[in-house]
Short mmCIF file of N, CA and C in Angstrom, two decimals:
data_model
loop_
_atom_site.label_atom_id
_atom_site.label_comp_id
_atom_site.label_asym_id
_atom_site.label_seq_id
_atom_site.Cartn_x
_atom_site.Cartn_y
_atom_site.Cartn_z
N MET H 172 0.82 -1.20 0.00
CA MET H 172 0.00 0.00 0.00
C MET H 172 0.87 1.26 0.00
N GLU H 173 1.92 1.23 0.79
CA GLU H 173 2.83 2.39 0.87
C GLU H 173 3.50 2.64 -0.48
N ARG H 174 3.85 1.55 -1.17
CA ARG H 174 4.49 1.68 -2.48
C ARG H 174 3.53 2.32 -3.48
N ALA H 175 2.28 1.91 -3.47
CA ALA H 175 1.28 2.49 -4.36
C ALA H 175 1.08 3.97 -4.07
N LYS H 176 1.11 4.32 -2.79
CA LYS H 176 0.96 5.72 -2.40
C LYS H 176 2.13 6.56 -2.92
N ARG H 177 3.36 6.02 -2.78
CA ARG H 177 4.55 6.73 -3.27
C ARG H 177 4.52 6.87 -4.78
N THR H 178 4.08 5.81 -5.46
CA THR H 178 4.00 5.84 -6.92
C THR H 178 2.96 6.87 -7.37
N GLY H 179 1.83 6.89 -6.70
CA GLY H 179 0.79 7.88 -7.01
C GLY H 179 1.28 9.30 -6.79
N GLN H 180 2.00 9.51 -5.69
CA GLN H 180 2.55 10.84 -5.39
C GLN H 180 3.58 11.24 -6.44
N ALA H 181 4.43 10.29 -6.86
CA ALA H 181 5.44 10.58 -7.88
C ALA H 181 4.77 10.92 -9.22
N LEU H 182 3.72 10.19 -9.56
CA LEU H 182 2.99 10.46 -10.80
C LEU H 182 2.33 11.83 -10.74
N ARG H 183 1.71 12.16 -9.61
CA ARG H 183 1.09 13.46 -9.42
C ARG H 183 2.12 14.58 -9.53
N ASP H 184 3.27 14.40 -8.89
CA ASP H 184 4.33 15.41 -8.94
C ASP H 184 4.83 15.61 -10.37
N TRP H 185 4.99 14.49 -11.10
CA TRP H 185 5.42 14.60 -12.50
C TRP H 185 4.40 15.38 -13.31
N TRP H 186 3.13 15.06 -13.11
CA TRP H 186 2.06 15.72 -13.86
C TRP H 186 2.02 17.20 -13.54
N VAL H 187 2.13 17.57 -12.28
CA VAL H 187 2.10 18.98 -11.89
C VAL H 187 3.26 19.74 -12.52
N ASP H 188 4.40 19.08 -12.67
CA ASP H 188 5.59 19.73 -13.24
C ASP H 188 5.55 19.85 -14.76
N HIS H 189 4.67 19.15 -15.44
CA HIS H 189 4.64 19.12 -16.90
C HIS H 189 3.28 19.59 -17.41
N LEU H 190 3.18 20.87 -17.69
CA LEU H 190 1.91 21.45 -18.12
C LEU H 190 1.42 20.89 -19.46
N TRP H 191 2.34 20.53 -20.34
CA TRP H 191 1.97 20.02 -21.65
C TRP H 191 1.23 18.69 -21.56
N ALA H 192 1.37 18.00 -20.45
CA ALA H 192 0.71 16.70 -20.29
C ALA H 192 -0.81 16.85 -20.34
N ASP H 193 -1.32 18.00 -19.93
CA ASP H 193 -2.77 18.22 -19.97
C ASP H 193 -3.29 18.12 -21.40
N LEU H 194 -2.66 18.86 -22.31
CA LEU H 194 -3.11 18.86 -23.71
C LEU H 194 -2.92 17.48 -24.34
N LEU H 195 -1.83 16.83 -24.01
CA LEU H 195 -1.58 15.51 -24.56
C LEU H 195 -2.67 14.53 -24.11
N ALA H 196 -2.98 14.54 -22.82
CA ALA H 196 -4.00 13.63 -22.29
C ALA H 196 -5.37 13.90 -22.92
N VAL H 197 -5.73 15.16 -23.04
CA VAL H 197 -7.03 15.52 -23.62
C VAL H 197 -7.08 15.10 -25.08
N THR H 198 -6.01 15.36 -25.82
CA THR H 198 -5.96 14.99 -27.23
C THR H 198 -6.10 13.48 -27.40
N ILE H 199 -5.41 12.71 -26.59
CA ILE H 199 -5.49 11.25 -26.67
C ILE H 199 -6.91 10.78 -26.40
N VAL H 200 -7.55 11.30 -25.36
CA VAL H 200 -8.91 10.88 -25.02
C VAL H 200 -9.88 11.21 -26.15
N VAL H 201 -9.78 12.42 -26.70
CA VAL H 201 -10.71 12.82 -27.77
C VAL H 201 -10.46 12.02 -29.05
N VAL H 202 -9.21 11.79 -29.39
CA VAL H 202 -8.90 11.01 -30.60
C VAL H 202 -9.39 9.57 -30.44
N VAL H 203 -9.15 8.96 -29.29
CA VAL H 203 -9.61 7.59 -29.06
C VAL H 203 -11.14 7.55 -29.14
N HIS H 204 -11.80 8.52 -28.54
CA HIS H 204 -13.26 8.55 -28.61
C HIS H 204 -13.73 8.72 -30.05
N ALA H 205 -13.07 9.59 -30.82
CA ALA H 205 -13.45 9.80 -32.21
C ALA H 205 -13.29 8.52 -33.02
N VAL H 206 -12.19 7.81 -32.80
CA VAL H 206 -11.97 6.55 -33.52
C VAL H 206 -13.06 5.54 -33.17
N VAL H 207 -13.40 5.44 -31.89
CA VAL H 207 -14.45 4.50 -31.47
C VAL H 207 -15.78 4.87 -32.11
N VAL H 208 -16.11 6.16 -32.12
CA VAL H 208 -17.38 6.60 -32.70
C VAL H 208 -17.40 6.33 -34.20
N LEU H 209 -16.31 6.66 -34.88
CA LEU H 209 -16.27 6.47 -36.34
C LEU H 209 -16.26 4.99 -36.74
N LYS H 210 -15.57 4.16 -35.97
CA LYS H 210 -15.48 2.73 -36.31
C LYS H 210 -16.74 1.96 -35.93
N THR H 211 -17.30 2.28 -34.78
CA THR H 211 -18.41 1.46 -34.27
C THR H 211 -19.76 2.17 -34.31
N GLY H 212 -19.75 3.51 -34.37
CA GLY H 212 -21.00 4.26 -34.32
C GLY H 212 -21.59 4.30 -32.92
N ARG H 213 -20.83 3.86 -31.93
CA ARG H 213 -21.32 3.82 -30.55
C ARG H 213 -20.65 4.92 -29.73
N PHE H 214 -21.24 5.20 -28.58
CA PHE H 214 -20.71 6.14 -27.59
C PHE H 214 -20.65 7.58 -28.09
N ASP H 215 -21.48 7.92 -29.06
CA ASP H 215 -21.55 9.30 -29.55
C ASP H 215 -22.63 10.04 -28.75
N VAL H 216 -22.32 10.30 -27.51
CA VAL H 216 -23.31 10.84 -26.58
C VAL H 216 -23.90 12.16 -27.08
N LEU H 217 -23.06 13.07 -27.53
CA LEU H 217 -23.58 14.35 -28.03
C LEU H 217 -24.38 14.18 -29.32
N GLY H 218 -23.96 13.24 -30.16
CA GLY H 218 -24.69 12.99 -31.41
C GLY H 218 -26.08 12.42 -31.17
N TRP H 219 -26.28 11.76 -30.06
CA TRP H 219 -27.58 11.19 -29.74
C TRP H 219 -28.57 12.26 -29.27
N LEU H 220 -28.04 13.38 -28.79
CA LEU H 220 -28.90 14.44 -28.27
C LEU H 220 -29.47 15.28 -29.40
N GLU H 221 -30.63 15.85 -29.17
CA GLU H 221 -31.16 16.82 -30.13
C GLU H 221 -30.39 18.11 -29.97
N ALA H 222 -30.42 18.94 -31.00
CA ALA H 222 -29.64 20.17 -31.02
C ALA H 222 -29.94 21.06 -29.82
N GLY H 223 -31.20 21.17 -29.46
CA GLY H 223 -31.57 22.01 -28.32
C GLY H 223 -30.96 21.52 -27.01
N ASP H 224 -30.92 20.20 -26.85
CA ASP H 224 -30.31 19.62 -25.66
C ASP H 224 -28.80 19.83 -25.65
N ARG H 225 -28.17 19.67 -26.83
CA ARG H 225 -26.73 19.92 -26.92
C ARG H 225 -26.41 21.36 -26.55
N ARG H 226 -27.22 22.27 -27.03
CA ARG H 226 -26.98 23.69 -26.76
C ARG H 226 -27.10 23.97 -25.25
N GLY H 227 -28.00 23.29 -24.59
CA GLY H 227 -28.10 23.43 -23.13
C GLY H 227 -26.86 22.92 -22.43
N VAL H 228 -26.33 21.81 -22.92
CA VAL H 228 -25.09 21.26 -22.35
C VAL H 228 -23.94 22.23 -22.58
N TYR H 229 -23.86 22.80 -23.79
CA TYR H 229 -22.79 23.76 -24.08
C TYR H 229 -22.85 24.96 -23.14
N SER H 230 -24.05 25.48 -22.96
CA SER H 230 -24.23 26.66 -22.09
C SER H 230 -23.84 26.37 -20.65
N ALA H 231 -24.35 25.27 -20.13
CA ALA H 231 -24.06 24.92 -18.74
C ALA H 231 -22.57 24.68 -18.54
N THR H 232 -21.94 24.04 -19.49
CA THR H 232 -20.51 23.76 -19.38
C THR H 232 -19.70 25.05 -19.39
N ALA H 233 -20.07 25.99 -20.24
CA ALA H 233 -19.35 27.27 -20.28
C ALA H 233 -19.38 27.96 -18.92
N VAL H 234 -20.51 27.91 -18.25
CA VAL H 234 -20.63 28.54 -16.93
C VAL H 234 -19.80 27.79 -15.90
N VAL H 235 -19.93 26.48 -15.86
CA VAL H 235 -19.21 25.68 -14.86
C VAL H 235 -17.70 25.80 -15.04
N VAL H 236 -17.24 25.74 -16.27
CA VAL H 236 -15.81 25.82 -16.53
C VAL H 236 -15.27 27.21 -16.17
N SER H 237 -16.06 28.23 -16.38
CA SER H 237 -15.64 29.58 -16.00
C SER H 237 -15.40 29.67 -14.50
N LEU H 238 -16.14 28.92 -13.73
CA LEU H 238 -15.94 28.90 -12.28
C LEU H 238 -14.57 28.33 -11.92
N THR H 239 -14.06 27.41 -12.72
CA THR H 239 -12.72 26.88 -12.47
C THR H 239 -11.70 27.99 -12.54
N GLY H 240 -11.84 28.87 -13.52
CA GLY H 240 -10.96 30.03 -13.60
C GLY H 240 -11.08 30.92 -12.37
N ALA H 241 -12.28 31.07 -11.87
CA ALA H 241 -12.48 31.88 -10.66
C ALA H 241 -11.82 31.22 -9.45
N PHE H 242 -11.95 29.90 -9.33
CA PHE H 242 -11.31 29.20 -8.22
C PHE H 242 -9.79 29.31 -8.30
N SER H 243 -9.28 29.41 -9.50
CA SER H 243 -7.84 29.61 -9.68
C SER H 243 -7.42 30.92 -9.02
N GLY H 244 -8.24 31.94 -9.17
CA GLY H 244 -7.96 33.23 -8.52
C GLY H 244 -7.98 33.12 -7.01
N VAL H 245 -8.86 32.30 -6.47
CA VAL H 245 -8.91 32.07 -5.03
C VAL H 245 -7.61 31.44 -4.55
N ALA H 246 -7.10 30.49 -5.31
CA ALA H 246 -5.84 29.83 -4.93
C ALA H 246 -4.68 30.82 -4.93
N VAL H 247 -4.64 31.69 -5.91
CA VAL H 247 -3.58 32.71 -5.98
C VAL H 247 -3.70 33.64 -4.77
N ALA H 248 -4.89 34.05 -4.44
CA ALA H 248 -5.09 34.93 -3.27
C ALA H 248 -4.70 34.23 -1.98
N GLN H 249 -5.01 32.95 -1.88
CA GLN H 249 -4.66 32.18 -0.69
C GLN H 249 -3.16 32.16 -0.49
N LEU H 250 -2.41 31.89 -1.54
CA LEU H 250 -0.96 31.87 -1.43
C LEU H 250 -0.41 33.27 -1.17
N GLY H 251 -0.98 34.25 -1.82
CA GLY H 251 -0.51 35.62 -1.63
C GLY H 251 -0.69 36.13 -0.22
N SER H 252 -1.73 35.67 0.46
CA SER H 252 -2.00 36.15 1.81
C SER H 252 -1.35 35.29 2.89
N ALA H 253 -0.81 34.15 2.52
CA ALA H 253 -0.17 33.26 3.50
C ALA H 253 1.12 33.89 4.02
N LYS H 254 1.33 33.84 5.33
CA LYS H 254 2.46 34.55 5.94
C LYS H 254 3.43 33.65 6.69
N GLY H 255 3.13 32.40 6.88
CA GLY H 255 3.98 31.53 7.69
C GLY H 255 5.27 31.15 6.99
N ALA H 256 6.14 30.48 7.75
CA ALA H 256 7.45 30.08 7.24
C ALA H 256 7.33 29.12 6.06
N ARG H 257 6.39 28.18 6.13
CA ARG H 257 6.21 27.23 5.03
C ARG H 257 5.75 27.95 3.76
N ALA H 258 4.82 28.87 3.92
CA ALA H 258 4.30 29.60 2.77
C ALA H 258 5.39 30.45 2.13
N VAL H 259 6.20 31.09 2.95
CA VAL H 259 7.31 31.89 2.42
C VAL H 259 8.28 31.00 1.66
N ALA H 260 8.61 29.83 2.22
CA ALA H 260 9.51 28.90 1.55
C ALA H 260 8.89 28.42 0.24
N LEU H 261 7.59 28.14 0.25
CA LEU H 261 6.91 27.70 -0.96
C LEU H 261 6.96 28.78 -2.03
N LYS H 262 6.74 30.01 -1.64
CA LYS H 262 6.80 31.12 -2.59
C LYS H 262 8.19 31.25 -3.19
N ARG H 263 9.20 31.10 -2.36
CA ARG H 263 10.59 31.22 -2.86
C ARG H 263 10.95 30.08 -3.79
N GLN H 264 10.63 28.85 -3.38
CA GLN H 264 11.08 27.68 -4.13
C GLN H 264 10.23 27.37 -5.36
N ALA H 265 8.95 27.60 -5.29
CA ALA H 265 8.07 27.17 -6.38
C ALA H 265 7.16 28.27 -6.89
N GLY H 266 7.46 29.51 -6.54
CA GLY H 266 6.59 30.62 -6.94
C GLY H 266 6.39 30.72 -8.44
N THR H 267 7.48 30.63 -9.19
CA THR H 267 7.39 30.74 -10.65
C THR H 267 6.61 29.58 -11.24
N GLN H 268 6.87 28.38 -10.75
CA GLN H 268 6.17 27.20 -11.26
C GLN H 268 4.67 27.27 -10.91
N LEU H 269 4.36 27.72 -9.70
CA LEU H 269 2.95 27.86 -9.32
C LEU H 269 2.26 28.90 -10.20
N ALA H 270 2.96 29.99 -10.48
CA ALA H 270 2.38 31.03 -11.34
C ALA H 270 2.10 30.47 -12.74
N ARG H 271 3.02 29.69 -13.28
CA ARG H 271 2.81 29.08 -14.59
C ARG H 271 1.61 28.12 -14.55
N SER H 272 1.53 27.33 -13.49
CA SER H 272 0.43 26.38 -13.37
C SER H 272 -0.90 27.10 -13.27
N TRP H 273 -0.97 28.15 -12.47
CA TRP H 273 -2.24 28.87 -12.32
C TRP H 273 -2.62 29.59 -13.60
N ARG H 274 -1.62 30.11 -14.31
CA ARG H 274 -1.91 30.74 -15.60
C ARG H 274 -2.45 29.68 -16.56
N SER H 275 -1.87 28.48 -16.52
CA SER H 275 -2.32 27.36 -17.35
C SER H 275 -3.76 26.97 -17.00
N ILE H 276 -4.06 26.92 -15.73
CA ILE H 276 -5.42 26.57 -15.29
C ILE H 276 -6.41 27.61 -15.76
N TYR H 277 -6.07 28.86 -15.52
CA TYR H 277 -6.98 29.95 -15.91
C TYR H 277 -7.16 29.99 -17.42
N GLY H 278 -6.04 29.90 -18.16
CA GLY H 278 -6.13 29.92 -19.62
C GLY H 278 -6.88 28.72 -20.17
N GLY H 279 -6.63 27.55 -19.60
CA GLY H 279 -7.33 26.35 -20.04
C GLY H 279 -8.82 26.43 -19.76
N ALA H 280 -9.18 26.97 -18.61
CA ALA H 280 -10.60 27.12 -18.27
C ALA H 280 -11.28 28.10 -19.23
N MET H 281 -10.59 29.18 -19.55
CA MET H 281 -11.17 30.16 -20.47
C MET H 281 -11.27 29.58 -21.90
N LEU H 282 -10.24 28.83 -22.33
CA LEU H 282 -10.31 28.19 -23.64
C LEU H 282 -11.46 27.20 -23.68
N SER H 283 -11.62 26.44 -22.62
CA SER H 283 -12.72 25.49 -22.55
C SER H 283 -14.07 26.20 -22.64
N ALA H 284 -14.21 27.30 -21.92
CA ALA H 284 -15.47 28.06 -21.97
C ALA H 284 -15.69 28.64 -23.37
N LEU H 285 -14.63 29.14 -23.99
CA LEU H 285 -14.76 29.69 -25.34
C LEU H 285 -15.15 28.61 -26.35
N LEU H 286 -14.59 27.42 -26.20
CA LEU H 286 -14.97 26.32 -27.10
C LEU H 286 -16.44 25.94 -26.90
N ALA H 287 -16.91 25.98 -25.66
CA ALA H 287 -18.33 25.69 -25.40
C ALA H 287 -19.23 26.76 -26.02
N ILE H 288 -18.81 28.02 -25.91
CA ILE H 288 -19.60 29.11 -26.50
C ILE H 288 -19.55 29.02 -28.03
N THR H 289 -18.39 28.68 -28.58
CA THR H 289 -18.27 28.51 -30.03
C THR H 289 -19.18 27.37 -30.50
N ALA H 290 -19.20 26.28 -29.75
CA ALA H 290 -20.09 25.16 -30.10
C ALA H 290 -21.54 25.61 -30.05
N LEU H 291 -21.87 26.44 -29.09
CA LEU H 291 -23.23 26.96 -28.97
C LEU H 291 -23.61 27.77 -30.22
N ILE H 292 -22.64 28.51 -30.73
CA ILE H 292 -22.90 29.33 -31.93
C ILE H 292 -23.00 28.46 -33.18
N LEU H 293 -22.10 27.49 -33.30
CA LEU H 293 -22.02 26.69 -34.53
C LEU H 293 -23.10 25.63 -34.66
N ASP H 294 -23.52 25.06 -33.55
CA ASP H 294 -24.47 23.95 -33.63
C ASP H 294 -25.83 24.46 -34.11
N SER H 295 -26.33 23.79 -35.12
CA SER H 295 -27.59 24.22 -35.73
C SER H 295 -28.77 23.88 -34.82
N THR H 296 -29.86 24.52 -35.09
CA THR H 296 -31.07 24.24 -34.30
C THR H 296 -31.87 23.10 -34.93
N ALA H 297 -31.54 22.73 -36.13
CA ALA H 297 -32.24 21.60 -36.77
C ALA H 297 -31.69 20.30 -36.18
N SER H 298 -32.58 19.38 -35.87
CA SER H 298 -32.13 18.14 -35.23
C SER H 298 -31.62 17.11 -36.22
N GLU H 299 -32.12 17.09 -37.44
CA GLU H 299 -31.69 16.08 -38.43
C GLU H 299 -31.49 16.76 -39.77
N PRO H 300 -30.55 16.39 -40.55
CA PRO H 300 -29.37 15.63 -40.16
C PRO H 300 -28.36 16.56 -39.47
N ILE H 301 -27.42 15.95 -38.79
CA ILE H 301 -26.39 16.75 -38.13
C ILE H 301 -25.43 17.23 -39.22
N GLY H 302 -25.31 18.55 -39.36
CA GLY H 302 -24.46 19.13 -40.39
C GLY H 302 -23.01 19.20 -39.97
N LYS H 303 -22.17 19.68 -40.91
CA LYS H 303 -20.74 19.78 -40.63
C LYS H 303 -20.45 20.73 -39.48
N ASN H 304 -21.14 21.85 -39.43
CA ASN H 304 -20.92 22.79 -38.33
C ASN H 304 -21.23 22.15 -36.98
N SER H 305 -22.30 21.39 -36.95
CA SER H 305 -22.68 20.72 -35.70
C SER H 305 -21.64 19.69 -35.31
N THR H 306 -21.12 18.96 -36.28
CA THR H 306 -20.10 17.95 -36.00
C THR H 306 -18.83 18.60 -35.46
N VAL H 307 -18.39 19.68 -36.11
CA VAL H 307 -17.21 20.42 -35.62
C VAL H 307 -17.49 20.95 -34.22
N ALA H 308 -18.68 21.48 -34.02
CA ALA H 308 -19.05 22.03 -32.72
C ALA H 308 -18.97 20.97 -31.63
N MET H 309 -19.50 19.78 -31.91
CA MET H 309 -19.51 18.72 -30.90
C MET H 309 -18.10 18.27 -30.53
N TRP H 310 -17.22 18.12 -31.52
CA TRP H 310 -15.86 17.66 -31.21
C TRP H 310 -15.04 18.77 -30.55
N ALA H 311 -15.25 20.00 -30.96
CA ALA H 311 -14.56 21.12 -30.30
C ALA H 311 -15.02 21.22 -28.85
N PHE H 312 -16.32 21.05 -28.66
CA PHE H 312 -16.86 21.09 -27.30
C PHE H 312 -16.28 19.96 -26.46
N GLU H 313 -16.22 18.76 -27.02
CA GLU H 313 -15.69 17.63 -26.27
C GLU H 313 -14.24 17.89 -25.85
N PHE H 314 -13.44 18.43 -26.76
CA PHE H 314 -12.05 18.77 -26.42
C PHE H 314 -12.04 19.78 -25.26
N GLY H 315 -12.87 20.81 -25.38
CA GLY H 315 -12.93 21.82 -24.32
C GLY H 315 -13.42 21.27 -23.00
N LEU H 316 -14.40 20.37 -23.07
CA LEU H 316 -14.93 19.76 -21.85
C LEU H 316 -13.83 18.98 -21.12
N PHE H 317 -13.12 18.13 -21.85
CA PHE H 317 -12.06 17.35 -21.21
C PHE H 317 -10.91 18.25 -20.73
N LEU H 318 -10.62 19.30 -21.48
CA LEU H 318 -9.59 20.25 -21.05
C LEU H 318 -10.01 20.91 -19.73
N GLY H 319 -11.27 21.30 -19.63
CA GLY H 319 -11.77 21.88 -18.38
C GLY H 319 -11.68 20.92 -17.22
N ILE H 320 -11.98 19.66 -17.46
CA ILE H 320 -11.90 18.64 -16.41
C ILE H 320 -10.46 18.47 -15.95
N VAL H 321 -9.53 18.38 -16.90
CA VAL H 321 -8.11 18.20 -16.55
C VAL H 321 -7.59 19.42 -15.79
N LYS H 322 -7.99 20.62 -16.21
CA LYS H 322 -7.52 21.83 -15.52
C LYS H 322 -8.10 21.90 -14.11
N PHE H 323 -9.35 21.44 -13.93
CA PHE H 323 -9.91 21.41 -12.59
C PHE H 323 -9.14 20.42 -11.71
N CYS H 324 -8.75 19.29 -12.28
CA CYS H 324 -7.94 18.32 -11.53
C CYS H 324 -6.59 18.92 -11.16
N ARG H 325 -5.99 19.66 -12.07
CA ARG H 325 -4.72 20.33 -11.78
C ARG H 325 -4.91 21.35 -10.65
N LEU H 326 -5.99 22.11 -10.72
CA LEU H 326 -6.27 23.08 -9.66
C LEU H 326 -6.41 22.38 -8.31
N SER H 327 -7.12 21.25 -8.29
CA SER H 327 -7.27 20.50 -7.04
C SER H 327 -5.93 19.98 -6.54
N ALA H 328 -5.10 19.51 -7.46
CA ALA H 328 -3.79 18.98 -7.08
C ALA H 328 -2.90 20.07 -6.50
N LEU H 329 -3.05 21.30 -6.95
CA LEU H 329 -2.24 22.40 -6.42
C LEU H 329 -2.85 23.03 -5.18
N PHE H 330 -4.16 23.11 -5.15
CA PHE H 330 -4.84 23.84 -4.09
C PHE H 330 -4.78 23.10 -2.75
N TYR H 331 -4.92 21.78 -2.77
CA TYR H 331 -4.92 21.02 -1.52
C TYR H 331 -3.61 21.20 -0.74
N PRO H 332 -2.43 21.00 -1.35
CA PRO H 332 -1.21 21.20 -0.57
C PRO H 332 -1.04 22.64 -0.10
N LEU H 333 -1.54 23.57 -0.89
CA LEU H 333 -1.46 24.98 -0.50
C LEU H 333 -2.29 25.25 0.75
N ILE H 334 -3.48 24.69 0.81
CA ILE H 334 -4.33 24.85 1.99
C ILE H 334 -3.68 24.19 3.20
N VAL H 335 -3.14 22.99 3.02
CA VAL H 335 -2.48 22.28 4.13
C VAL H 335 -1.31 23.11 4.65
N THR H 336 -0.52 23.67 3.75
CA THR H 336 0.62 24.51 4.15
C THR H 336 0.14 25.72 4.94
N SER H 337 -0.88 26.36 4.43
CA SER H 337 -1.41 27.55 5.10
C SER H 337 -1.95 27.22 6.49
N VAL H 338 -2.67 26.12 6.61
CA VAL H 338 -3.23 25.72 7.90
C VAL H 338 -2.12 25.39 8.89
N ARG H 339 -1.11 24.66 8.45
CA ARG H 339 0.00 24.32 9.34
C ARG H 339 0.72 25.57 9.82
N ASP H 340 0.93 26.52 8.93
CA ASP H 340 1.56 27.78 9.33
C ASP H 340 0.69 28.53 10.33
N ASP H 341 -0.62 28.57 10.09
CA ASP H 341 -1.51 29.26 11.01
C ASP H 341 -1.49 28.62 12.39
N ILE H 342 -1.47 27.29 12.44
CA ILE H 342 -1.45 26.59 13.73
C ILE H 342 -0.16 26.90 14.46
N GLU H 343 0.97 26.90 13.75
CA GLU H 343 2.24 27.21 14.39
C GLU H 343 2.28 28.65 14.89
N LEU H 344 1.69 29.56 14.13
CA LEU H 344 1.65 30.95 14.58
C LEU H 344 0.83 31.08 15.86
N GLU H 345 -0.23 30.27 15.97
CA GLU H 345 -1.05 30.31 17.17
C GLU H 345 -0.32 29.73 18.37
N LYS H 346 0.62 28.79 18.14
CA LYS H 346 1.36 28.16 19.23
C LYS H 346 2.45 29.07 19.80
N GLU H 347 2.88 30.06 19.03
CA GLU H 347 3.93 30.94 19.52
C GLU H 347 3.44 31.66 20.77
N PRO H 348 4.34 31.83 21.72
CA PRO H 348 3.92 32.51 22.94
C PRO H 348 3.52 33.95 22.63
N VAL H 349 2.42 34.33 23.22
CA VAL H 349 1.94 35.68 23.04
C VAL H 349 2.47 36.53 24.19
N LEU H 350 3.15 37.58 23.84
CA LEU H 350 3.69 38.47 24.85
C LEU H 350 2.60 39.44 25.29
N THR H 351 2.27 39.36 26.56
CA THR H 351 1.28 40.28 27.08
C THR H 351 1.98 41.21 28.06
N PRO H 352 1.71 42.47 27.95
CA PRO H 352 2.37 43.40 28.86
C PRO H 352 1.90 43.18 30.30
N LYS H 353 2.83 43.25 31.19
CA LYS H 353 2.51 43.08 32.59
C LYS H 353 2.61 44.47 33.22
N LEU H 354 1.49 45.00 33.57
CA LEU H 354 1.46 46.35 34.12
C LEU H 354 1.61 46.30 35.65
N ASP H 355 2.59 47.03 36.11
CA ASP H 355 2.80 47.18 37.55
C ASP H 355 2.38 48.61 37.88
N ILE H 356 1.13 48.77 38.28
CA ILE H 356 0.56 50.09 38.49
C ILE H 356 1.30 50.83 39.61
N ALA H 357 1.64 50.13 40.67
CA ALA H 357 2.34 50.78 41.78
C ALA H 357 3.69 51.33 41.32
N ARG H 358 4.41 50.55 40.55
CA ARG H 358 5.71 51.02 40.06
C ARG H 358 5.53 52.22 39.13
N PHE H 359 4.51 52.17 38.26
CA PHE H 359 4.24 53.28 37.35
C PHE H 359 3.93 54.55 38.14
N GLU H 360 3.12 54.43 39.19
CA GLU H 360 2.77 55.60 40.00
C GLU H 360 4.00 56.17 40.70
N ARG H 361 4.91 55.31 41.16
CA ARG H 361 6.15 55.79 41.79
C ARG H 361 6.99 56.55 40.77
N ARG H 362 7.08 56.05 39.55
CA ARG H 362 7.88 56.73 38.53
C ARG H 362 7.29 58.10 38.22
N VAL H 363 6.00 58.15 38.10
CA VAL H 363 5.34 59.41 37.79
C VAL H 363 5.57 60.42 38.93
N ALA H 364 5.54 59.92 40.15
CA ALA H 364 5.72 60.80 41.33
C ALA H 364 7.19 61.13 41.52
N GLY H 365 8.09 60.47 40.81
CA GLY H 365 9.52 60.74 40.93
C GLY H 365 10.16 60.03 42.09
N LYS H 366 9.61 59.00 42.61
CA LYS H 366 10.17 58.28 43.74
C LYS H 366 10.99 57.12 43.33
#
């Protein structure tokens, strides 16, 4: 079990360090799905839907994926406001890499939303037959959908350790002894009186 955990952590670390892996993974999934649909005619979930239903899916996805970009901003703010020793070390050691990752998440989420909006524009309202614009729209949307999912996973992979770091720093700050002034009123009164 420990070996599987270490392997999973190593795989996660590799993935976090290689932004291009997101596009590669999404491209592979969409190409494999396209081959399956073209060869067998099965698993064409969007093709089975009527145009109006597809347009609803496109719209909802654009909104949900846009929220991923917003959550990316929350993660940046969380790191920016963190003040503990671990957070400072994290900023020094991985600040540039984190910035690249968050820019990738935000850009990927926006690209995904734009692909969903483009699909909404291109997909015809006629249900039969599915035209070329509708076909392009469905595959562009699918690419954007999977890209949004992968970027959300990347955000989760980055955000969790950031929260843990911030919480640990906050707990340690709370453990530090608090210096409270000890007022000796009698001594103060003697000083004021010049005694």
